[in-house]
mmCIF file of N, CA and C in Angstrom:
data_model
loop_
_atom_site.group_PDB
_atom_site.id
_atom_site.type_symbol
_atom_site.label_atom_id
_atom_site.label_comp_id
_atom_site.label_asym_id
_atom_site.label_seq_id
_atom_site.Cartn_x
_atom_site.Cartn_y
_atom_site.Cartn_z
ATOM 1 N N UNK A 1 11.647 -12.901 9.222
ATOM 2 C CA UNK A 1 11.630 -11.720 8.396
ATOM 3 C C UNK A 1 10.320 -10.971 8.658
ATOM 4 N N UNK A 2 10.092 -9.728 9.021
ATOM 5 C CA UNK A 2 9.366 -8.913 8.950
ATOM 6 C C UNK A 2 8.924 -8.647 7.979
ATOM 7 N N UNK A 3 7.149 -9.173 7.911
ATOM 8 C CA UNK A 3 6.286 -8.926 6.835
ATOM 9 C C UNK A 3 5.921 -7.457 6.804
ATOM 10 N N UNK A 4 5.922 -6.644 5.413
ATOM 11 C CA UNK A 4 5.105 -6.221 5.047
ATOM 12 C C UNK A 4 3.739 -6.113 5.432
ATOM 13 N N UNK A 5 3.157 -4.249 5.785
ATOM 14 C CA UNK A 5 2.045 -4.399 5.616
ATOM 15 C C UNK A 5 1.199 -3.559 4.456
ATOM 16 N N UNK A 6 -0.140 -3.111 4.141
ATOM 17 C CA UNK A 6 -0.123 -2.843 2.382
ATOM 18 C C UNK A 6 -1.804 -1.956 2.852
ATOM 19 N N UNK A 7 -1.358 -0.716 2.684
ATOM 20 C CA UNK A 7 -2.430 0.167 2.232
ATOM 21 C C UNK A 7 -2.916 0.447 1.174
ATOM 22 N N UNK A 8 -3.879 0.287 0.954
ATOM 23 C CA UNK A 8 -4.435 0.438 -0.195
ATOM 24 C C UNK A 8 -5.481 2.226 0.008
ATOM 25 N N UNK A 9 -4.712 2.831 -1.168
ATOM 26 C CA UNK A 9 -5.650 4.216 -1.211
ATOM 27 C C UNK A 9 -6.514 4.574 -2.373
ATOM 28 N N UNK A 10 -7.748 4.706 -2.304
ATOM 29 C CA UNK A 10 -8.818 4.598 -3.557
ATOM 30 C C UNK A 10 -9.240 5.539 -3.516
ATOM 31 N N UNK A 11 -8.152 6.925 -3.672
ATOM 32 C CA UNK A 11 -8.256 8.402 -4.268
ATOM 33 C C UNK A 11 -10.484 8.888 -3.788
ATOM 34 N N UNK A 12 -10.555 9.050 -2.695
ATOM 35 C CA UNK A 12 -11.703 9.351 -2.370
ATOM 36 C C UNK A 12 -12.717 8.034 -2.859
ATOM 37 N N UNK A 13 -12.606 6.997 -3.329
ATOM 38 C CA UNK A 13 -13.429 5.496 -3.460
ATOM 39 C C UNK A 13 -14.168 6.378 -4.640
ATOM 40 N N UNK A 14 -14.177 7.188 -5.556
ATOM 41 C CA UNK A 14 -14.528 8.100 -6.519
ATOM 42 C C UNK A 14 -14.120 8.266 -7.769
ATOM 43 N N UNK A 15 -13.180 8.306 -7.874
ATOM 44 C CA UNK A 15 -11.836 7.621 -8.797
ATOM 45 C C UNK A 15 -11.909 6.511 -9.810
ATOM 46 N N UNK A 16 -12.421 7.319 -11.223
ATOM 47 C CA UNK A 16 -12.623 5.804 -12.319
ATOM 48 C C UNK A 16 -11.869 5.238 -12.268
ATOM 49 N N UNK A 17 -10.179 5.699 -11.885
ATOM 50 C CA UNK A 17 -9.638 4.093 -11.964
ATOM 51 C C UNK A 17 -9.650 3.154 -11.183
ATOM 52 N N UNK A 18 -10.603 3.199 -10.620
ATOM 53 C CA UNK A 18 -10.904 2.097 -9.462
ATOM 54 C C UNK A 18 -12.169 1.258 -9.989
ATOM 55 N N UNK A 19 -12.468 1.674 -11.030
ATOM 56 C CA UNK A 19 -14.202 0.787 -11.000
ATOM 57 C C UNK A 19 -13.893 -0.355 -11.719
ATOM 58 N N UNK A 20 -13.160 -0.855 -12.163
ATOM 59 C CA UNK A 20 -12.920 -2.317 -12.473
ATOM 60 C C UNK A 20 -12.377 -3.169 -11.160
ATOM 61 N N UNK A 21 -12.271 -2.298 -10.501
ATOM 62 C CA UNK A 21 -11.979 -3.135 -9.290
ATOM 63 C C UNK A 21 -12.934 -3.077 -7.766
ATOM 64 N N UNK A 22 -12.971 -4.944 -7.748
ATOM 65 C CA UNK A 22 -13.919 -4.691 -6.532
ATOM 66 C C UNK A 22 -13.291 -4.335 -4.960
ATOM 67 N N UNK A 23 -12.779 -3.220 -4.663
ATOM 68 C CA UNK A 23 -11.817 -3.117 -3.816
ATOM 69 C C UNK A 23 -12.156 -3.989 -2.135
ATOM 70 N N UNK A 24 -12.823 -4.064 -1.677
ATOM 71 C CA UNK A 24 -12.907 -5.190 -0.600
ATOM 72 C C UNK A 24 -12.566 -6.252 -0.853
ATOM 73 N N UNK A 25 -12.278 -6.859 -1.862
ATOM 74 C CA UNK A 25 -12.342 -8.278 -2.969
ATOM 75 C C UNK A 25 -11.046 -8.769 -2.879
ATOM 76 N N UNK A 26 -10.307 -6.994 -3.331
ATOM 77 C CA UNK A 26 -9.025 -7.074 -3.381
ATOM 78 C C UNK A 26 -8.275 -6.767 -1.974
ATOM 79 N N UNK A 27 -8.458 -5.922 -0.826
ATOM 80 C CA UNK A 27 -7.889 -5.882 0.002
ATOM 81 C C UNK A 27 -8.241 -7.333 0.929
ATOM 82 N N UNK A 28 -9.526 -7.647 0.628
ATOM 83 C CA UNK A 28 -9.398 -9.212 1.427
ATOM 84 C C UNK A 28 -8.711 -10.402 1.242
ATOM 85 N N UNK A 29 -8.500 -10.163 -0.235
ATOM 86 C CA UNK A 29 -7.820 -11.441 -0.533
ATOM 87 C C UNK A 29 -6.457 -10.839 -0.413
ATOM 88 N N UNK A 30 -6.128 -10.379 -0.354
ATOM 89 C CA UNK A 30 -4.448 -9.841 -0.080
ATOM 90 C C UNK A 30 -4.461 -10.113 1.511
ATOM 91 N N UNK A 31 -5.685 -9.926 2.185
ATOM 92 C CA UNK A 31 -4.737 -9.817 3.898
ATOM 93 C C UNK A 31 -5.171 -11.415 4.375
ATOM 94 N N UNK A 32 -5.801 -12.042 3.384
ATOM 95 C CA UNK A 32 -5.978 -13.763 3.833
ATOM 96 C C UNK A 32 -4.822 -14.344 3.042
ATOM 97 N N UNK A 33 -4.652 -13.997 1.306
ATOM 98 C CA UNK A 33 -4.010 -14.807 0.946
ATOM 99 C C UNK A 33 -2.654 -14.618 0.281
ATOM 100 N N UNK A 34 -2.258 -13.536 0.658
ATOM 101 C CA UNK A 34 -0.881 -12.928 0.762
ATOM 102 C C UNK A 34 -0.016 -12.977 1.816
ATOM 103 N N UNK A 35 1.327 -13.324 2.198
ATOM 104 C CA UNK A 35 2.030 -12.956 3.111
ATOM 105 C C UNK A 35 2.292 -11.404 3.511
ATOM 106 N N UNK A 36 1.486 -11.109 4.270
ATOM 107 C CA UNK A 36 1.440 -9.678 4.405
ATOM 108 C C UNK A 36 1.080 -9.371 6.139
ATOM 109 N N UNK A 37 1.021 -8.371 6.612
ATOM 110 C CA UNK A 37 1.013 -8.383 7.900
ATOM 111 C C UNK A 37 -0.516 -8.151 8.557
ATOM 112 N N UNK A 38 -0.652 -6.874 7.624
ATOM 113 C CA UNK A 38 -2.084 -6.129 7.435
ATOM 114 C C UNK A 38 -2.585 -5.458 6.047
ATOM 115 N N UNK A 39 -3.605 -5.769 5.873
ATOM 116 C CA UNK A 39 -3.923 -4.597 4.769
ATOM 117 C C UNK A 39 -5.401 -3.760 5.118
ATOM 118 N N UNK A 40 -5.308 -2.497 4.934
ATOM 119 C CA UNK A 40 -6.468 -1.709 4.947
ATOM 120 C C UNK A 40 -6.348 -0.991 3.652
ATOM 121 N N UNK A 41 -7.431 0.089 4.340
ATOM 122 C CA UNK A 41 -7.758 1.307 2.437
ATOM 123 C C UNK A 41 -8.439 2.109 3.473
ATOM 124 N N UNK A 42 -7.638 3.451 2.669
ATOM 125 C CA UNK A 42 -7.725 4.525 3.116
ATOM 126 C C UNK A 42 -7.934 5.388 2.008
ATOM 127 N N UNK A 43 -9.184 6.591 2.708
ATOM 128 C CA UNK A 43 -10.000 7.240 1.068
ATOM 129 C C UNK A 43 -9.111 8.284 0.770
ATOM 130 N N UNK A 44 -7.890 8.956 1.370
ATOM 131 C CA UNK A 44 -7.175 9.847 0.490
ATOM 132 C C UNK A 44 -5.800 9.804 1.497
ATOM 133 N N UNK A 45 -4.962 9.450 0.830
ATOM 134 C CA UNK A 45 -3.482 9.754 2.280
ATOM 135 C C UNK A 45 -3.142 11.332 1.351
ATOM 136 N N UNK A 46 -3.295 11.672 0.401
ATOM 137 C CA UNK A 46 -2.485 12.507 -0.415
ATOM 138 C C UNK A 46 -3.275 14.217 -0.294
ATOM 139 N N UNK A 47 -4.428 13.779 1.315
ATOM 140 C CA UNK A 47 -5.149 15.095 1.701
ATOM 141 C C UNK A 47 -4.308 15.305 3.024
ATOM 142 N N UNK A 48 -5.141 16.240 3.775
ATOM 143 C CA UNK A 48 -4.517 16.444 4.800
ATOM 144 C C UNK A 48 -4.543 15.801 6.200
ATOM 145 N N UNK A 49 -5.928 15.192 6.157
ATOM 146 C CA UNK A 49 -5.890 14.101 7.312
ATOM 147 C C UNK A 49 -4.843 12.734 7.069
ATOM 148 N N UNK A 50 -4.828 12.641 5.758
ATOM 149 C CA UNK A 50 -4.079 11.240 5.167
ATOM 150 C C UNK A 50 -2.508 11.620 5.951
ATOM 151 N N UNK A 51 -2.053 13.269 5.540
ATOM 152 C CA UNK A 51 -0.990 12.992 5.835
ATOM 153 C C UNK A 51 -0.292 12.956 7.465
ATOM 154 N N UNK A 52 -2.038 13.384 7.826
ATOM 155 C CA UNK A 52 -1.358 12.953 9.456
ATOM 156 C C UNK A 52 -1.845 11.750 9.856
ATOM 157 N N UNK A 53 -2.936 11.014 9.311
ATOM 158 C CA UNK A 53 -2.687 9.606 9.631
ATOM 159 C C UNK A 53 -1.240 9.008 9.216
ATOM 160 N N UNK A 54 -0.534 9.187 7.933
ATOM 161 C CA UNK A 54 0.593 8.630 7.622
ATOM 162 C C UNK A 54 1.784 9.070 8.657
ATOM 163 N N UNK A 55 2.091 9.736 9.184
ATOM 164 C CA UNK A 55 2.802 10.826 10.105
ATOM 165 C C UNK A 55 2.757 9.986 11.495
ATOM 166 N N UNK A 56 1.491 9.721 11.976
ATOM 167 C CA UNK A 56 1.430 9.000 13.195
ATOM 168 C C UNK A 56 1.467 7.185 12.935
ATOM 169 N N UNK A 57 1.037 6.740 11.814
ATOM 170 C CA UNK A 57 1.563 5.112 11.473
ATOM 171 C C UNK A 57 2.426 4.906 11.008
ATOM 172 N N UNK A 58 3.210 5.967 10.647
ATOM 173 C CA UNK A 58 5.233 5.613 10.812
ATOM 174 C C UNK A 58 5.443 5.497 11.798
ATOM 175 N N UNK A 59 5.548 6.007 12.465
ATOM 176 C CA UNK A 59 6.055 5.835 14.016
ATOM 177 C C UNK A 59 5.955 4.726 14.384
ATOM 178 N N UNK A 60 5.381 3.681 13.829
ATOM 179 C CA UNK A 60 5.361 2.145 14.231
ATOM 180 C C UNK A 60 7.036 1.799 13.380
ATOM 181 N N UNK A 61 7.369 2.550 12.460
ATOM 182 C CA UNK A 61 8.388 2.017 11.649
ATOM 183 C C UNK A 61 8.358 0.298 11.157
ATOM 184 N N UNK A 62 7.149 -0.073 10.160
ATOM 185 C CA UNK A 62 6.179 -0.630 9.882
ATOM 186 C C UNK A 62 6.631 -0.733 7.944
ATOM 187 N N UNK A 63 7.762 -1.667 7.731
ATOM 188 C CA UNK A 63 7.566 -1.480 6.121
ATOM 189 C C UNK A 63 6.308 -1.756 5.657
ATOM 190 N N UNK A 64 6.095 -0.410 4.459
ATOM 191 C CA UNK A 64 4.671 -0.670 3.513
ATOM 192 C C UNK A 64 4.934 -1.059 2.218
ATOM 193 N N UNK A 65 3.861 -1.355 1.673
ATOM 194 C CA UNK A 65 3.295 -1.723 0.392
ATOM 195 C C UNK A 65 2.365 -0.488 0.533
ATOM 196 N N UNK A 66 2.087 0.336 -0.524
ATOM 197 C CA UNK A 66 1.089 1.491 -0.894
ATOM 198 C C UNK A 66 0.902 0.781 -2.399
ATOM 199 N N UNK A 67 -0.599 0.817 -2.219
ATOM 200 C CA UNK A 67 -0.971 0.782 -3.619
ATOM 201 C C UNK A 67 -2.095 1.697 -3.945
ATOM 202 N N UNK A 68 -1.781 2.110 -4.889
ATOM 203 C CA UNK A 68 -2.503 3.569 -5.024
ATOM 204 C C UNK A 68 -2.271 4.130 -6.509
ATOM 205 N N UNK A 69 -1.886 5.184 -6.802
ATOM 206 C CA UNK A 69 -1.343 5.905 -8.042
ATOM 207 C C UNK A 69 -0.219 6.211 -8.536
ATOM 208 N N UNK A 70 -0.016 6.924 -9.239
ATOM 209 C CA UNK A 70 1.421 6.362 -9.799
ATOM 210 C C UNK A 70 2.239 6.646 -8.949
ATOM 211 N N UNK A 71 3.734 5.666 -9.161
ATOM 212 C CA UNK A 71 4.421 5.696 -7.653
ATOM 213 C C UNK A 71 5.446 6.907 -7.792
ATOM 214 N N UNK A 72 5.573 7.428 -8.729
ATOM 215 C CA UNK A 72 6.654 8.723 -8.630
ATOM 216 C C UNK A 72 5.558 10.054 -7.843
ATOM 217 N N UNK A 73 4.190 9.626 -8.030
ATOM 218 C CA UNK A 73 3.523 10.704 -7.591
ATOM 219 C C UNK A 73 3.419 10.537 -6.188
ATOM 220 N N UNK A 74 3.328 8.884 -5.573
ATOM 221 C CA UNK A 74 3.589 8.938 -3.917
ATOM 222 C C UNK A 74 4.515 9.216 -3.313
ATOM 223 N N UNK A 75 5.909 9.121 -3.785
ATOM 224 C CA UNK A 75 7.485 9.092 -3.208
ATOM 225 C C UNK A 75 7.157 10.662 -2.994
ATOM 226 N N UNK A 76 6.893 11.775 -4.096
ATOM 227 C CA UNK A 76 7.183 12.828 -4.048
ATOM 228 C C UNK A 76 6.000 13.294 -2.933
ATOM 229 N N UNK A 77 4.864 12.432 -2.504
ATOM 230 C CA UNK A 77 3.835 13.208 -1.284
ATOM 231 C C UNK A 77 4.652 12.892 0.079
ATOM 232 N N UNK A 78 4.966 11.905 -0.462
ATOM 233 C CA UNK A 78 5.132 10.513 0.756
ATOM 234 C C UNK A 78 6.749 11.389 1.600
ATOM 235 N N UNK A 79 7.831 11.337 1.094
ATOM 236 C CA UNK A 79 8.645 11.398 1.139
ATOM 237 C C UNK A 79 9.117 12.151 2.775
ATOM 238 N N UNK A 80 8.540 13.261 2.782
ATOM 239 C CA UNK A 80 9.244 13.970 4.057
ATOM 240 C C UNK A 80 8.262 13.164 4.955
ATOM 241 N N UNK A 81 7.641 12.877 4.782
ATOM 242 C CA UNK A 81 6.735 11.903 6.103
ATOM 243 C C UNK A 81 7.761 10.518 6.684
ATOM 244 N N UNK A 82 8.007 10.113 5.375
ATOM 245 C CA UNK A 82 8.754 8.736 5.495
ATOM 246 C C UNK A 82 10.191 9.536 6.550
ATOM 247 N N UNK A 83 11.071 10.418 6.384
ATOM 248 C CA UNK A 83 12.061 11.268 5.984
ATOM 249 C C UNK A 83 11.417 11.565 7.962
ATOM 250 N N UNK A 84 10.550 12.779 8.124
ATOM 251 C CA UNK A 84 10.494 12.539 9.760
ATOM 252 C C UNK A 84 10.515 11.666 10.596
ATOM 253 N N UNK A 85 9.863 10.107 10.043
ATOM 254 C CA UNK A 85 9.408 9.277 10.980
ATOM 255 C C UNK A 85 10.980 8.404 11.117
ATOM 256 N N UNK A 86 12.111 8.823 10.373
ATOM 257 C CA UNK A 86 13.635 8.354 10.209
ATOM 258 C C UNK A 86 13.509 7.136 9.485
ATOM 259 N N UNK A 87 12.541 6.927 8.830
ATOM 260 C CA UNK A 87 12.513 6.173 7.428
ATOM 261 C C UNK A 87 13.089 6.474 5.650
ATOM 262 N N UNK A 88 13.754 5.809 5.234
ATOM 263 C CA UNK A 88 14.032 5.699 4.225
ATOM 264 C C UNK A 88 12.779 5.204 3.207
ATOM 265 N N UNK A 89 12.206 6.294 2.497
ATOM 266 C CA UNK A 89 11.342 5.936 1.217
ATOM 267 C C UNK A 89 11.626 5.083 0.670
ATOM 268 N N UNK A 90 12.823 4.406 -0.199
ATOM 269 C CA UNK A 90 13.174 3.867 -0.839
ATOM 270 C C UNK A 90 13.708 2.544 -0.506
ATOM 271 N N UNK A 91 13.850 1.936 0.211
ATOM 272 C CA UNK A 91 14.054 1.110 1.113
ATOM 273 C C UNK A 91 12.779 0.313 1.782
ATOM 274 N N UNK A 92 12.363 1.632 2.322
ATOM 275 C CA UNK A 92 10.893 0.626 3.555
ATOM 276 C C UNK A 92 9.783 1.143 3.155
ATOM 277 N N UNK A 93 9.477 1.090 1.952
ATOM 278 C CA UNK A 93 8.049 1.271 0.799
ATOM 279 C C UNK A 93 8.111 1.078 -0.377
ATOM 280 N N UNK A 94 7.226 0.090 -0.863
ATOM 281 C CA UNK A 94 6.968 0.009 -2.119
ATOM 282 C C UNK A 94 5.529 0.274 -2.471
ATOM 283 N N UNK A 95 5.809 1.591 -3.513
ATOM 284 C CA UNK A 95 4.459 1.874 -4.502
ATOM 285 C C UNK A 95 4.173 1.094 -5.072
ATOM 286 N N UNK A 96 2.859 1.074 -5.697
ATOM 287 C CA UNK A 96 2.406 -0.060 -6.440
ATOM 288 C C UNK A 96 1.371 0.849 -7.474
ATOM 289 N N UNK A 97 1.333 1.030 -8.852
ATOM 290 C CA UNK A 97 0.102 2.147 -9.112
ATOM 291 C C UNK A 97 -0.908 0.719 -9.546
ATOM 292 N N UNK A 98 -1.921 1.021 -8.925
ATOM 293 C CA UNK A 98 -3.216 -0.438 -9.265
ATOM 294 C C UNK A 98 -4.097 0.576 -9.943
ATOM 295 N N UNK A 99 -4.225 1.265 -10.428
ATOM 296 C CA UNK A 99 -5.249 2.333 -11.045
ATOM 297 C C UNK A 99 -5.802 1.485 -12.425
ATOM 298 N N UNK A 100 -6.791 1.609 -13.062
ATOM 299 C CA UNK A 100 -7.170 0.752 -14.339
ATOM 300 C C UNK A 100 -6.984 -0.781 -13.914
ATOM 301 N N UNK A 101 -7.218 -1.315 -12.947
ATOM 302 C CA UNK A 101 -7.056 -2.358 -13.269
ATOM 303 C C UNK A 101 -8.073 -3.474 -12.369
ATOM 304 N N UNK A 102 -8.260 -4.805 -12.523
ATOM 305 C CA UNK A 102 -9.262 -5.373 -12.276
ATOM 306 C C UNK A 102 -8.498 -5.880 -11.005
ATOM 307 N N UNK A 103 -9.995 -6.329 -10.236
ATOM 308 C CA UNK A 103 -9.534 -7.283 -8.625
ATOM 309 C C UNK A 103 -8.244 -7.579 -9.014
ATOM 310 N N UNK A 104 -8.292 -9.163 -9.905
ATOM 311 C CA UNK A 104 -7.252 -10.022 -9.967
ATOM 312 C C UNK A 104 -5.999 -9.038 -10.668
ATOM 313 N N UNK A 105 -5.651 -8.814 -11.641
ATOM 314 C CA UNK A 105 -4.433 -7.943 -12.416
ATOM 315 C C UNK A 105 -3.969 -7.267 -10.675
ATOM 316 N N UNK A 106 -4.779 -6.475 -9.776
ATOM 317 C CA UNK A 106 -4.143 -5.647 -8.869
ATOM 318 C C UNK A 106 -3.689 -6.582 -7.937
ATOM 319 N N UNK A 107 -4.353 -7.611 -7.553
ATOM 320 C CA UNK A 107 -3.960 -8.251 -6.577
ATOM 321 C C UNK A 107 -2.708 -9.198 -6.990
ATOM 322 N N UNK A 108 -2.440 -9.702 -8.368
ATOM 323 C CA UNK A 108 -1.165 -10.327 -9.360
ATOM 324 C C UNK A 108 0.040 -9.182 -8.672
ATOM 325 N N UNK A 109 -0.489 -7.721 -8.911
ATOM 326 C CA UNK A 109 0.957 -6.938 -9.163
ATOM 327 C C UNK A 109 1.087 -6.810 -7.626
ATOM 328 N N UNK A 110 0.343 -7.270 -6.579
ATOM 329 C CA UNK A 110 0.802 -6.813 -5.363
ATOM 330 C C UNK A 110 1.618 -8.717 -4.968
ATOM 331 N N UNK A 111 1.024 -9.411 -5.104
ATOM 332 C CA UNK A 111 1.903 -10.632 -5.717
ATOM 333 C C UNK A 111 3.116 -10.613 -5.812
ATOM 334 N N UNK A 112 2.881 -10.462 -7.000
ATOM 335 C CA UNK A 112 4.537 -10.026 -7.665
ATOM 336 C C UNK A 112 5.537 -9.303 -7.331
ATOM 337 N N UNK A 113 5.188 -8.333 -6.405
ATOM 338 C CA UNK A 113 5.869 -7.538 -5.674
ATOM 339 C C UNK A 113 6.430 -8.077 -4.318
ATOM 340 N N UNK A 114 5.737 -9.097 -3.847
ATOM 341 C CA UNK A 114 6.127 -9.778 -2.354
ATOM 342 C C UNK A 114 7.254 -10.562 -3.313
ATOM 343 N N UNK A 115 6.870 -11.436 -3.996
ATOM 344 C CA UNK A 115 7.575 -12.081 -4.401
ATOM 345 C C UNK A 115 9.368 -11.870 -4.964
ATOM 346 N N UNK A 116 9.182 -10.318 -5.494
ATOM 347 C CA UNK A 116 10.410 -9.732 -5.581
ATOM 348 C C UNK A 116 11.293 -9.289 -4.618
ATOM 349 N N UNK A 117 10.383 -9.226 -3.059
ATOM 350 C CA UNK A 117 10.894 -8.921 -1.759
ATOM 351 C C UNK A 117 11.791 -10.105 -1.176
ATOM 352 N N UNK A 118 11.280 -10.899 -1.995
ATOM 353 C CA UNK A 118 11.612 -12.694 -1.181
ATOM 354 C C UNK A 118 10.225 -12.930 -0.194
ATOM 355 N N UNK A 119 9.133 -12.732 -0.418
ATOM 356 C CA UNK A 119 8.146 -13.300 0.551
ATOM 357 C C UNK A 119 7.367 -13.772 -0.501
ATOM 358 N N UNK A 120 7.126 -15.367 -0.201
ATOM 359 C CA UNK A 120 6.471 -15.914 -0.447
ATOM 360 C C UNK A 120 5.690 -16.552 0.025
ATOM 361 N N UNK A 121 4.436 -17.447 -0.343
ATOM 362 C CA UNK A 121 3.237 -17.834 -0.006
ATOM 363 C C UNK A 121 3.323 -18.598 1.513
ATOM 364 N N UNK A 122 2.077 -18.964 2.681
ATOM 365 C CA UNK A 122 2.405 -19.729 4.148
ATOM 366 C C UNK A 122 3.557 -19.772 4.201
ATOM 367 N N UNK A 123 4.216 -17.795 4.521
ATOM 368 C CA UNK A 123 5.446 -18.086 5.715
ATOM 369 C C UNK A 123 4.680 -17.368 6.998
ATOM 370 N N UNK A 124 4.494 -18.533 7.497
ATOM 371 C CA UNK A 124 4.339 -17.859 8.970
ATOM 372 C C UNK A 124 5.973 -18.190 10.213
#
């Protein structure tokens, strides 16, 4: 099964809802101790470089994990990007909003989310 990989976007690293969280803390322990493929963080996909970085890393056709802000607000950025690259939004991405919340709580809901995929812990 093709893992998941999981961007993490921290609205310009500026963004109070990020200060309970130590975000290296959290993207490290997600790409050591998550079944996941890759994880990075990226300081805005929802500008205009974001949306041509997103534009050219579809093209891998690469299911994501986005964790970021609220997820009706990514589908609606996200959408024709997903939509050119002949991806289905809804299908081969899951939002995640981690905003307000600490290392652990964000790294639980990205957890919980593999887990609802059917991926669970050392599948290599």
């Amino acid at each position: 099964m093709e893992k998941y990989g999981l961007i993490m976007c921290v609205c310009t690293g500026k963004c109070p809802g990020f200060h309970a969280m130590d975000i290296w803390d959290f993207i490290n322990r997600v790409r050591v101790e998550l079944p996941v493929e890759y994880g990075f963080i990226h300081p805005q996909l929802c500008e205009e470089d974001g949306d041509r970085f997103l534009a050219d890393f579809l093209k891998t056709h690469r299911r994501l994990i986005i964790a970021a802000c609220a997820p009706n607000m990514q589908k609606k950025l996200f959408k024709q990007s997903f939509k050119d690259a002949g991806l289905d939004i809804e299908k081969d991405a899951v939002m995640l909003d981690i905003r307000e919340m600490t290392t652990d709580s964000a790294f639980e809901k990205v957890e919980n989310a593999l887990k609802k995929l059917g991926f669970e812990g050392d599948e290599e």
